[in-house]
Coordinates of C-alpha atoms and ligand atoms in Angstrom, one line a residue:
Chain J
M1 CA -169.5 -153.1 -245.0
L2 CA -168.8 -156.7 -244.0
K3 CA -167.5 -157.3 -247.5
D4 CA -164.4 -155.3 -246.7
I5 CA -163.1 -158.2 -244.6
T6 CA -160.3 -159.8 -246.5
I7 CA -159.4 -162.9 -244.6
G8 CA -157.6 -165.4 -246.7
Q9 CA -157.9 -163.1 -249.7
Y10 CA -155.9 -164.3 -252.7
I11 CA -154.6 -162.1 -255.4
P12 CA -153.8 -164.1 -258.6
G13 CA -150.4 -163.6 -260.0
N14 CA -147.4 -165.2 -261.5
S15 CA -144.6 -163.9 -259.4
A16 CA -141.8 -166.0 -258.0
I17 CA -143.5 -165.9 -254.6
H18 CA -146.8 -167.0 -256.1
Q19 CA -145.1 -170.0 -257.7
L20 CA -143.4 -171.3 -254.5
D21 CA -144.7 -174.5 -253.0
P22 CA -147.1 -173.7 -250.1
R23 CA -145.0 -175.8 -247.8
T24 CA -141.9 -173.7 -248.7
K25 CA -143.8 -170.6 -247.9
I26 CA -145.1 -171.9 -244.6
I27 CA -141.7 -173.1 -243.4
T28 CA -139.8 -170.1 -244.6
L29 CA -142.4 -167.9 -242.9
V30 CA -141.6 -169.6 -239.6
L31 CA -137.9 -169.1 -240.2
Y32 CA -138.5 -165.5 -241.0
M33 CA -140.5 -165.1 -237.7
V34 CA -137.6 -166.6 -235.8
G35 CA -135.3 -164.0 -237.4
L36 CA -137.7 -161.2 -236.7
F37 CA -137.8 -162.0 -233.0
L38 CA -134.0 -162.4 -232.8
V39 CA -133.0 -159.0 -234.1
N40 CA -132.5 -156.4 -231.3
N41 CA -130.5 -153.5 -232.8
V42 CA -130.6 -151.0 -235.7
T43 CA -128.4 -153.2 -238.0
G44 CA -130.7 -156.1 -237.4
Y45 CA -133.8 -154.2 -238.1
A46 CA -132.2 -152.7 -241.2
V47 CA -131.6 -156.2 -242.5
V48 CA -135.2 -157.3 -241.7
T49 CA -136.6 -154.2 -243.4
G50 CA -134.5 -154.8 -246.5
F51 CA -135.4 -158.4 -246.7
T52 CA -139.1 -157.8 -246.2
L53 CA -139.2 -155.0 -248.8
A54 CA -137.4 -157.3 -251.2
V55 CA -140.0 -160.1 -250.7
I56 CA -142.9 -157.7 -251.2
L57 CA -141.3 -156.4 -254.4
L58 CA -140.7 -159.9 -255.6
S59 CA -144.4 -160.8 -255.0
G60 CA -145.7 -158.1 -257.2
I61 CA -148.4 -157.2 -254.6
S62 CA -148.8 -153.5 -254.4
L63 CA -147.9 -151.7 -251.2
K64 CA -151.4 -150.2 -251.1
I65 CA -153.0 -153.6 -250.6
I66 CA -150.5 -154.4 -247.8
L67 CA -151.1 -151.1 -246.1
K68 CA -154.9 -151.8 -246.3
G69 CA -154.3 -155.0 -244.5
L70 CA -152.5 -153.2 -241.7
K71 CA -155.3 -150.7 -241.2
P72 CA -157.4 -152.9 -238.8
L73 CA -154.3 -153.3 -236.7
L74 CA -153.4 -149.6 -236.5
F75 CA -154.8 -149.3 -233.0
I76 CA -152.7 -152.2 -231.6
I77 CA -149.6 -150.8 -233.4
V78 CA -150.1 -147.3 -231.9
L79 CA -150.8 -148.8 -228.5
T80 CA -147.6 -150.8 -228.6
L81 CA -145.7 -147.8 -229.7
G82 CA -147.3 -145.6 -227.0
L83 CA -146.8 -148.1 -224.2
H84 CA -143.1 -148.6 -224.9
L85 CA -142.6 -144.9 -225.6
F86 CA -144.0 -143.7 -222.2
M87 CA -143.4 -146.7 -220.0
T88 CA -139.7 -147.5 -220.5
S89 CA -137.4 -145.9 -217.9
G90 CA -134.0 -144.5 -218.9
E91 CA -132.5 -141.3 -220.2
I92 CA -135.3 -138.7 -220.6
I93 CA -135.3 -136.9 -223.9
W94 CA -138.7 -135.2 -223.7
Q95 CA -141.0 -134.4 -220.8
W96 CA -144.5 -132.8 -220.4
G97 CA -146.0 -133.1 -217.0
F98 CA -145.9 -136.7 -215.9
L99 CA -145.4 -137.9 -219.5
K100 CA -141.9 -138.5 -220.4
I101 CA -140.2 -140.1 -223.4
T102 CA -136.8 -141.8 -222.9
S103 CA -134.4 -142.6 -225.7
Q104 CA -134.6 -146.3 -224.7
G105 CA -138.4 -146.1 -224.9
L106 CA -138.3 -144.5 -228.3
R107 CA -136.0 -147.2 -229.6
Q108 CA -138.0 -150.0 -228.0
G109 CA -141.3 -148.6 -229.2
I110 CA -140.2 -148.3 -232.8
F111 CA -138.7 -151.7 -232.8
M112 CA -141.8 -153.4 -231.4
A113 CA -144.1 -151.5 -233.8
L114 CA -141.9 -152.5 -236.7
R115 CA -141.9 -156.1 -235.5
L116 CA -145.7 -156.2 -235.5
I117 CA -146.0 -154.5 -238.9
F118 CA -143.6 -157.0 -240.5
L119 CA -145.3 -159.9 -238.8
V120 CA -148.6 -159.0 -240.2
T121 CA -147.2 -158.0 -243.6
I122 CA -145.4 -161.2 -244.3
T123 CA -148.3 -163.4 -243.0
S124 CA -150.8 -161.6 -245.2
L125 CA -148.3 -161.9 -248.0
L126 CA -148.6 -165.7 -247.6
T127 CA -152.4 -165.6 -248.0
L128 CA -152.3 -163.0 -250.7
T129 CA -150.0 -165.1 -252.9
T130 CA -151.4 -168.6 -252.1
T131 CA -154.7 -170.0 -253.2
P132 CA -156.8 -171.3 -250.2
I133 CA -156.5 -174.8 -251.5
A134 CA -152.8 -174.7 -251.8
L135 CA -152.5 -173.1 -248.4
T136 CA -154.6 -175.8 -246.7
D137 CA -152.9 -178.6 -248.6
G138 CA -149.5 -177.1 -247.5
I139 CA -150.6 -176.8 -243.9
E140 CA -151.9 -180.4 -243.9
K141 CA -148.6 -181.7 -245.3
V142 CA -146.5 -179.6 -242.8
L143 CA -148.6 -180.7 -239.8
K144 CA -148.4 -184.4 -241.0
A145 CA -144.6 -184.1 -241.2
L146 CA -144.6 -182.9 -237.6
F147 CA -146.7 -185.9 -236.6
I148 CA -149.5 -183.7 -235.4
P149 CA -152.6 -185.9 -235.2
A150 CA -155.8 -184.9 -237.1
A151 CA -153.8 -182.9 -239.6
H152 CA -156.2 -183.8 -242.4
E153 CA -159.2 -182.9 -240.3
L154 CA -157.7 -179.5 -239.4
A155 CA -157.0 -178.8 -243.0
M156 CA -160.5 -179.9 -244.0
M157 CA -162.0 -177.6 -241.4
M158 CA -160.0 -174.7 -242.8
T159 CA -161.1 -175.4 -246.3
I160 CA -164.7 -175.5 -245.2
A161 CA -164.3 -172.4 -243.2
L162 CA -162.8 -170.5 -246.1
R163 CA -165.6 -171.8 -248.4
F164 CA -168.3 -170.7 -246.0
I165 CA -167.0 -167.3 -244.8
P166 CA -168.4 -165.5 -247.9
T167 CA -171.7 -167.4 -247.7
L168 CA -172.1 -166.6 -244.0
I169 CA -171.2 -162.9 -244.5
E170 CA -173.9 -162.7 -247.2
E171 CA -176.4 -164.3 -244.9
T172 CA -175.5 -162.0 -242.0
E173 CA -176.1 -159.0 -244.2
K174 CA -179.4 -160.5 -245.4
I175 CA -180.6 -161.1 -241.8
M176 CA -179.4 -157.6 -240.7
K177 CA -181.4 -156.0 -243.5
A178 CA -184.4 -158.1 -242.6
Q179 CA -184.2 -157.1 -238.9
M180 CA -183.5 -153.4 -239.8
A181 CA -186.7 -153.5 -241.9
R182 CA -188.5 -154.5 -238.7
G183 CA -187.0 -151.6 -236.9
A184 CA -183.8 -153.1 -235.4
D185 CA -181.0 -150.7 -234.9
F186 CA -177.4 -152.0 -234.9
D187 CA -175.5 -148.8 -235.0
T188 CA -176.5 -146.6 -232.1
G189 CA -176.7 -146.8 -228.3
G190 CA -174.2 -147.8 -225.7
L191 CA -172.1 -150.9 -225.7
L192 CA -174.8 -152.9 -223.8
A193 CA -177.6 -151.7 -226.1
R194 CA -175.5 -152.6 -229.2
A195 CA -174.6 -156.0 -227.8
K196 CA -178.3 -156.7 -227.1
S197 CA -179.2 -155.6 -230.6
L198 CA -177.0 -158.4 -231.9
I199 CA -179.1 -161.1 -230.4
P200 CA -181.8 -161.1 -233.1
L201 CA -178.9 -161.3 -235.6
L202 CA -176.9 -164.1 -234.0
V203 CA -179.7 -166.4 -233.1
P204 CA -180.9 -167.0 -236.7
L205 CA -177.3 -167.0 -237.9
F206 CA -176.4 -169.8 -235.5
L207 CA -179.5 -171.8 -236.2
S208 CA -178.9 -171.7 -239.9
S209 CA -175.2 -172.5 -239.5
F210 CA -176.1 -175.7 -237.6
R211 CA -178.5 -176.6 -240.4
R212 CA -175.9 -175.9 -243.0
A213 CA -173.3 -178.1 -241.1
D214 CA -175.8 -180.9 -240.9
E215 CA -176.6 -180.8 -244.6
L216 CA -173.0 -180.4 -245.6
A217 CA -172.0 -183.4 -243.6
M218 CA -174.7 -185.4 -245.4
A219 CA -173.6 -184.2 -248.8
M220 CA -170.0 -185.1 -248.0
E221 CA -170.9 -188.6 -246.9
A222 CA -173.0 -189.0 -250.0
R223 CA -169.9 -188.2 -252.0
C224 CA -167.9 -190.9 -250.3
Y225 CA -166.0 -188.7 -247.9
R226 CA -164.5 -190.9 -245.1
G227 CA -161.5 -188.9 -243.8
G228 CA -158.0 -188.4 -245.2
E229 CA -157.1 -192.1 -245.5
N230 CA -156.6 -193.3 -249.1
R231 CA -157.7 -189.9 -250.4
T232 CA -155.9 -188.6 -253.5
R233 CA -155.7 -185.0 -254.6
L234 CA -156.4 -183.3 -257.9
K235 CA -153.4 -181.1 -257.6
Q236 CA -150.3 -182.5 -256.1
L237 CA -147.6 -180.4 -254.4
L238 CA -144.2 -180.4 -256.1
M239 CA -141.0 -178.8 -254.8
G240 CA -138.5 -177.5 -257.4
T241 CA -135.3 -175.5 -257.7
R242 CA -137.1 -172.3 -256.9
D243 CA -138.1 -173.8 -253.5
Y244 CA -134.6 -174.9 -252.6
F245 CA -133.4 -171.5 -253.5
A246 CA -136.0 -169.9 -251.2
F247 CA -134.9 -172.1 -248.4
G248 CA -131.3 -171.1 -249.0
I249 CA -132.0 -167.4 -249.0
T250 CA -134.2 -167.6 -245.9
G251 CA -131.5 -169.6 -244.1
L252 CA -129.0 -166.9 -245.0
F253 CA -131.3 -164.3 -243.7
L254 CA -131.7 -166.2 -240.4
A255 CA -127.9 -166.5 -240.1
I256 CA -127.4 -162.8 -240.7
T257 CA -130.0 -161.9 -238.0
I258 CA -128.1 -164.1 -235.6
V259 CA -124.9 -162.4 -236.4
T260 CA -126.4 -159.0 -235.9
R261 CA -127.7 -160.0 -232.5
Y262 CA -124.7 -161.6 -231.1
M263 CA -121.7 -160.1 -232.9
V264 CA -122.5 -156.6 -233.9
Chain H
M1 CA -176.0 -207.4 -265.7
V2 CA -179.1 -206.5 -263.7
K3 CA -181.8 -204.8 -265.7
E4 CA -183.5 -203.4 -262.6
M5 CA -181.1 -200.7 -261.4
I6 CA -183.0 -200.2 -258.1
V7 CA -185.3 -202.6 -256.4
I8 CA -187.2 -201.6 -253.3
E9 CA -189.3 -204.2 -251.5
N10 CA -191.7 -203.3 -248.8
L11 CA -189.5 -200.6 -247.3
V12 CA -190.3 -199.3 -243.9
H13 CA -188.5 -196.5 -242.3
K14 CA -189.1 -195.1 -238.8
Y15 CA -187.7 -192.0 -237.3
R16 CA -187.3 -191.8 -233.5
T17 CA -187.9 -188.5 -232.0
P18 CA -187.7 -187.6 -228.3
Q19 CA -191.0 -185.7 -228.4
S20 CA -193.3 -188.1 -230.2
G21 CA -191.5 -191.5 -230.1
E22 CA -191.5 -193.5 -233.2
F23 CA -192.8 -192.2 -236.4
A24 CA -193.1 -194.3 -239.6
A25 CA -192.0 -192.0 -242.5
L26 CA -192.2 -194.9 -245.0
K27 CA -194.9 -197.5 -244.6
G28 CA -194.1 -200.4 -246.9
V29 CA -192.9 -198.9 -250.2
S30 CA -192.2 -201.2 -253.2
L31 CA -190.7 -199.9 -256.4
Q32 CA -188.5 -200.9 -259.2
I33 CA -186.5 -198.6 -261.4
A34 CA -185.0 -199.8 -264.6
K35 CA -181.5 -198.9 -266.0
G36 CA -181.7 -195.7 -267.9
E37 CA -185.2 -194.8 -266.6
F38 CA -186.2 -191.2 -265.7
V39 CA -188.5 -191.3 -262.7
V40 CA -190.1 -188.3 -261.1
V41 CA -191.3 -188.5 -257.6
I42 CA -193.9 -186.0 -256.4
G43 CA -195.9 -185.7 -253.2
H44 CA -196.9 -183.2 -250.6
N45 CA -194.4 -181.9 -248.0
G46 CA -193.7 -184.6 -245.4
S47 CA -194.9 -187.4 -247.6
G48 CA -191.6 -189.2 -247.3
K49 CA -189.8 -188.4 -250.6
S50 CA -186.5 -187.3 -249.0
T51 CA -186.5 -190.3 -246.7
L52 CA -187.0 -192.6 -249.7
A53 CA -184.2 -190.8 -251.6
K54 CA -181.8 -191.3 -248.7
H55 CA -182.4 -195.0 -248.8
L56 CA -181.1 -195.2 -252.4
N57 CA -177.5 -194.6 -251.4
A58 CA -177.5 -196.0 -247.8
L59 CA -177.6 -192.6 -246.1
L60 CA -180.5 -194.3 -244.3
L61 CA -181.1 -198.1 -243.8
P62 CA -184.4 -199.9 -243.9
H63 CA -186.1 -200.9 -240.6
S64 CA -187.7 -203.7 -242.6
G65 CA -187.9 -204.6 -246.2
R66 CA -184.9 -204.1 -248.4
V67 CA -183.3 -201.9 -251.0
L68 CA -181.1 -203.3 -253.8
V69 CA -178.9 -201.1 -255.8
N70 CA -177.6 -202.9 -258.9
G71 CA -178.1 -206.1 -257.0
I72 CA -176.3 -204.9 -253.8
D73 CA -178.3 -204.8 -250.6
T74 CA -177.8 -201.4 -249.0
R75 CA -177.4 -203.1 -245.6
E76 CA -174.2 -204.7 -246.7
K77 CA -171.8 -202.5 -244.6
E78 CA -168.7 -203.4 -246.5
R79 CA -170.2 -202.3 -249.8
M80 CA -171.6 -199.0 -248.6
W81 CA -169.0 -196.9 -250.5
E82 CA -169.5 -198.9 -253.6
I83 CA -173.2 -198.1 -253.4
R84 CA -172.6 -194.4 -252.8
Q85 CA -170.2 -194.2 -255.8
Q86 CA -173.0 -195.8 -257.9
V87 CA -175.8 -193.6 -256.6
G88 CA -175.0 -189.9 -256.6
M89 CA -177.2 -187.5 -254.8
V90 CA -177.9 -183.8 -255.3
F91 CA -179.7 -181.9 -252.6
Q92 CA -182.0 -178.9 -252.4
N93 CA -179.8 -176.2 -251.1
P94 CA -177.0 -175.5 -253.5
D95 CA -174.9 -173.6 -250.9
N96 CA -174.8 -176.5 -248.4
Q97 CA -173.3 -179.1 -250.7
L98 CA -170.4 -177.4 -252.3
I99 CA -167.3 -178.0 -250.2
A100 CA -164.2 -176.5 -251.9
T101 CA -163.2 -172.9 -252.6
T102 CA -163.1 -173.3 -256.4
V103 CA -165.4 -175.0 -258.8
E104 CA -162.9 -177.6 -260.1
E105 CA -161.7 -178.5 -256.7
D106 CA -165.3 -179.1 -255.7
V107 CA -166.0 -181.3 -258.7
A108 CA -162.8 -183.2 -257.8
F109 CA -163.9 -183.9 -254.2
G110 CA -165.8 -187.1 -255.0
P111 CA -163.1 -188.7 -257.1
E112 CA -160.5 -187.7 -254.5
N113 CA -162.5 -189.6 -251.9
L114 CA -162.5 -192.6 -254.1
G115 CA -158.7 -192.5 -254.3
I116 CA -158.4 -192.1 -258.0
P117 CA -155.0 -191.1 -259.4
P118 CA -154.5 -187.3 -260.0
V119 CA -154.2 -187.6 -263.8
E120 CA -157.5 -189.5 -264.0
I121 CA -159.2 -187.0 -261.6
R122 CA -158.1 -184.2 -263.9
R123 CA -159.7 -185.9 -266.9
R124 CA -162.9 -186.7 -265.1
V125 CA -163.2 -183.2 -263.7
D126 CA -162.8 -181.6 -267.1
E127 CA -165.3 -184.1 -268.7
A128 CA -167.8 -183.5 -265.9
M129 CA -167.6 -179.8 -266.1
N130 CA -168.0 -180.0 -269.8
S131 CA -171.1 -182.2 -269.6
V132 CA -172.9 -179.6 -267.4
G133 CA -171.6 -176.7 -269.4
M134 CA -169.5 -175.1 -266.6
S135 CA -166.0 -175.4 -268.1
Q136 CA -165.4 -171.7 -268.2
Y137 CA -166.0 -171.4 -264.5
K138 CA -163.3 -173.8 -263.4
T139 CA -161.4 -171.5 -261.1
K140 CA -164.4 -169.4 -259.9
A141 CA -165.4 -169.5 -256.2
P142 CA -168.7 -171.2 -255.7
H143 CA -170.3 -168.3 -253.9
L144 CA -169.9 -166.1 -257.0
L145 CA -172.2 -168.4 -259.0
S146 CA -175.9 -168.2 -259.6
G147 CA -178.1 -170.9 -258.0
G148 CA -178.6 -172.8 -261.2
Q149 CA -174.9 -172.8 -261.8
K150 CA -174.2 -174.0 -258.3
Q151 CA -176.6 -176.9 -258.8
R152 CA -174.9 -177.7 -262.1
V153 CA -171.5 -177.8 -260.3
A154 CA -173.1 -180.1 -257.7
I155 CA -174.3 -182.4 -260.5
A156 CA -170.8 -182.3 -262.1
G157 CA -169.3 -183.3 -258.8
I158 CA -171.6 -186.4 -258.9
V159 CA -171.0 -187.1 -262.6
A160 CA -167.2 -187.1 -262.0
M161 CA -167.7 -190.1 -259.7
R162 CA -169.1 -192.0 -262.7
P163 CA -172.4 -193.2 -261.0
Q164 CA -175.1 -195.3 -262.5
V165 CA -177.9 -193.4 -260.8
L166 CA -178.5 -189.7 -260.2
V167 CA -180.9 -188.9 -257.3
L168 CA -182.0 -185.3 -257.1
D169 CA -183.9 -184.2 -254.0
E170 CA -185.8 -181.0 -255.0
P171 CA -182.7 -179.6 -256.7
T172 CA -184.8 -176.8 -258.3
A173 CA -186.8 -175.7 -255.2
M174 CA -184.6 -172.8 -254.4
L175 CA -183.9 -171.6 -258.0
D176 CA -185.4 -169.0 -260.2
P177 CA -187.1 -170.1 -263.4
V178 CA -183.9 -169.6 -265.4
G179 CA -181.8 -171.7 -263.0
R180 CA -184.5 -174.3 -263.0
A181 CA -184.5 -174.6 -266.7
E182 CA -180.7 -174.9 -266.7
V183 CA -180.7 -177.7 -264.2
M184 CA -183.5 -179.6 -265.9
E185 CA -181.9 -179.4 -269.3
T186 CA -178.7 -180.8 -267.8
V187 CA -180.4 -183.6 -266.1
F188 CA -182.5 -184.6 -269.1
R189 CA -179.4 -184.6 -271.3
L190 CA -177.4 -186.8 -268.9
N191 CA -180.3 -189.2 -268.9
R192 CA -180.6 -189.2 -272.7
E193 CA -177.0 -189.0 -273.8
E194 CA -175.1 -190.8 -271.0
G195 CA -177.9 -193.3 -270.1
L196 CA -177.8 -192.2 -266.5
T197 CA -180.8 -193.5 -264.4
V198 CA -182.5 -190.5 -262.8
V199 CA -184.7 -190.2 -259.8
H200 CA -185.9 -186.7 -259.6
I201 CA -187.9 -185.4 -256.7
T202 CA -189.8 -182.1 -257.3
H203 CA -192.9 -180.1 -256.6
F204 CA -192.9 -178.4 -260.0
M205 CA -195.3 -180.5 -262.0
E206 CA -193.9 -179.2 -265.3
E207 CA -190.7 -181.0 -264.6
A208 CA -192.6 -184.3 -264.4
A209 CA -194.1 -183.8 -267.9
H210 CA -191.1 -185.4 -269.7
A211 CA -190.4 -188.2 -267.3
H212 CA -190.7 -191.9 -268.2
R213 CA -192.7 -192.5 -265.1
V214 CA -194.2 -190.4 -262.3
I215 CA -194.6 -191.7 -258.7
V216 CA -196.9 -189.9 -256.3
M217 CA -196.3 -190.3 -252.6
E218 CA -198.6 -189.6 -249.7
E219 CA -198.1 -190.3 -246.0
G220 CA -195.2 -192.7 -246.6
Q221 CA -196.8 -194.7 -249.3
I222 CA -196.9 -194.7 -253.1
V223 CA -200.4 -193.8 -254.0
M224 CA -200.2 -193.3 -257.8
E225 CA -197.8 -194.5 -260.4
G226 CA -197.8 -194.2 -264.2
S227 CA -196.8 -192.2 -267.2
P228 CA -197.1 -188.4 -266.9
R229 CA -200.2 -188.5 -269.1
E230 CA -201.9 -191.2 -267.0
I231 CA -201.1 -189.3 -263.8
F232 CA -202.0 -185.8 -264.8
A233 CA -205.2 -186.8 -266.5
Q234 CA -206.5 -187.5 -262.9
V235 CA -206.8 -183.8 -262.0
D236 CA -209.3 -184.4 -259.2
R237 CA -207.3 -187.1 -257.5
L238 CA -204.2 -185.0 -257.5
K239 CA -206.1 -182.1 -256.1
E240 CA -207.3 -184.4 -253.3
L241 CA -203.6 -185.1 -252.6
R242 CA -203.0 -181.3 -252.4
L243 CA -200.9 -181.4 -255.6
D244 CA -201.0 -179.2 -258.6
V245 CA -201.1 -180.3 -262.2
P246 CA -199.1 -178.7 -265.0
A247 CA -200.6 -175.4 -266.0
M248 CA -201.6 -176.6 -269.4
T249 CA -203.3 -179.7 -268.0
E250 CA -205.2 -177.5 -265.7
L251 CA -206.2 -175.3 -268.6
S252 CA -207.4 -178.2 -270.7
A253 CA -209.5 -179.5 -267.8
T254 CA -211.1 -176.0 -267.4
L255 CA -211.8 -175.9 -271.1
R256 CA -213.4 -179.3 -271.1
K257 CA -215.7 -178.2 -268.2
E258 CA -216.7 -175.3 -270.4
G259 CA -217.5 -177.6 -273.2
V260 CA -214.5 -177.3 -275.4
K261 CA -213.6 -180.7 -277.0
I262 CA -210.0 -181.1 -276.0
S263 CA -207.9 -184.1 -274.9
P264 CA -207.6 -184.4 -271.1
D265 CA -203.9 -185.4 -271.2
I266 CA -202.2 -182.2 -272.5
L267 CA -199.0 -181.5 -270.6
T268 CA -197.0 -178.8 -272.4
V269 CA -197.6 -175.5 -274.1
E270 CA -196.7 -177.0 -277.5
E271 CA -199.3 -179.7 -277.2
M272 CA -201.9 -177.1 -276.2
V273 CA -201.1 -175.0 -279.2
V274 CA -201.5 -178.1 -281.5
A275 CA -204.8 -179.1 -279.8
L276 CA -206.3 -175.6 -280.1
C277 CA -205.1 -174.8 -283.6
P278 CA -204.8 -178.1 -285.4
Ligands
LIG301 N1 -184.5 -186.7 -239.0 C1 -185.9 -186.8 -238.8 N2 -186.3 -187.1 -237.6 C2 -187.6 -187.2 -237.3 N3 -188.6 -187.1 -238.3 C3 -188.2 -186.8 -239.5 C4 -186.8 -186.7 -239.9 N4 -186.7 -186.4 -241.2 C5 -188.0 -186.4 -241.7 N5 -188.9 -186.7 -240.7 C6 -190.3 -186.8 -240.8 O1 -190.6 -187.8 -241.8 C7 -191.7 -187.4 -242.6 C8 -191.2 -187.5 -244.1 O2 -190.2 -186.5 -244.3 P1 -189.4 -186.3 -245.7 O3 -189.0 -187.6 -246.1 O4 -188.4 -185.3 -245.5 O5 -190.6 -185.8 -246.6 P2 -190.6 -185.0 -247.9 O6 -189.2 -185.0 -248.4 O7 -191.6 -185.6 -248.8 O8 -191.0 -183.6 -247.6 C9 -192.1 -186.0 -242.2 O9 -193.3 -186.1 -241.5 C10 -190.9 -185.5 -241.4 O10 -191.4 -184.7 -240.4
LIG302 MG1 -187.8 -183.4 -248.8

């Protein structure tokens, strides 16, 4: 059950998106988000939708995988849609008792839901097409360029987190099974009972995580780890024509979204 | 060139705990290990084996006495990283010493820390993975490997740093018999073919049978020292120290008690076969 979590999942491939430098992907992702938050009319959303679909197509990642990634967010998306649908005042187009839908609400709701969906889609596309190492390397470089202190430490933390998520999930399942064998019950009862039933799971998990952290720190020191200074990397990041092209296209996209907002 | 790779003189180490104050885990240990030697350290839980191991690469420093690695005193702060590059260490839990999300990135971790140029790292990583027989797993995630494979990756990570000494602190304790055999074969080969000095801590007596020298520790001191044959012939003394002997040695001791004329220093199944059916 826990194995279904797909944080930081990478799907190997050779698409143009896969081959982009991680720094390019991170920066263009930010530019894309700016564009996404700028658009406020049908033309604008049409442009964003077209661009997003084109990027997905280019990445060679199947729509099914992307939809699967959206599933956990279904509740939030529906909630956003609902809130806007029923809470926006304006011209009433449908009414049932105290519930009423306005045309402004319908528009706003659909826009907001789309915004959320695109945001999640494009972000998961980043992790789906980038190896965790490339991603953390890219983040480290981008943060460093922004003069953010402890960029290396943050990236190292991410690497270690990504490395240990599967290990900890495995361990959680092992402890759960062990506690279930002793009669623990994680699936029934009210909220409070369920929260309580998690204690015998979390306590051993925390204890073992601290021990792991301790041992890992020792192993890292034994392998001469002393922070990011003077550290070299096996794989170096290299920008190429493809990356400049990506920047160009994204810049164009951003320009068009600005035009749709202020001039259409 | 120093012939003695490691020299330990009268080493004392004390742990300070809030509950019980000071506790001497090593009480005056002296030991010399030659270049290319394969030394196995055995001893009951808590006898100070891990503490001793951590002194070999300056993870711990002596309270008194001293430790020399290739002539360098481990207390020389400026040369600590040099010492750690020369003395690689593999720990017990394979999960808690792999850092990166792929095998080759993990093997590269040590060389990266040493600031070696990328092209050279690539070469060392490929060589190291080859020498532990893990080349085909390059891009695998560590958590998908078996215990024995994880330990071999950990060893490759050390080998890629080009050390002189490999210290292994119970690397086989959490492995199944297949994984254990994999790891031991790798370690023995590195010792034989690459001339790596090995200090191997274990509680599996079979693993000591092929060592050049066996050291037995008890309560922070070295209580026995000698070739595997010399050590395991003293079955009663080992039992006193709550240690096992290799199964075949135990069998030969039992046979001798029953009146079978057989040598007391049999270590392996092969030797037993030869002794029984000459
Ligand atoms: N960090 C520590 N703090 C306090 N006591 C410790 C610490 N590590 C080990 N010890 C104690 O030192 C003794 C030797 O431990 P250790 O070297 O781990 O033995 P071994 O590896 O042979 O089992 C044990 O009695 C242990 O309890
Ligand atoms: Mg130990």
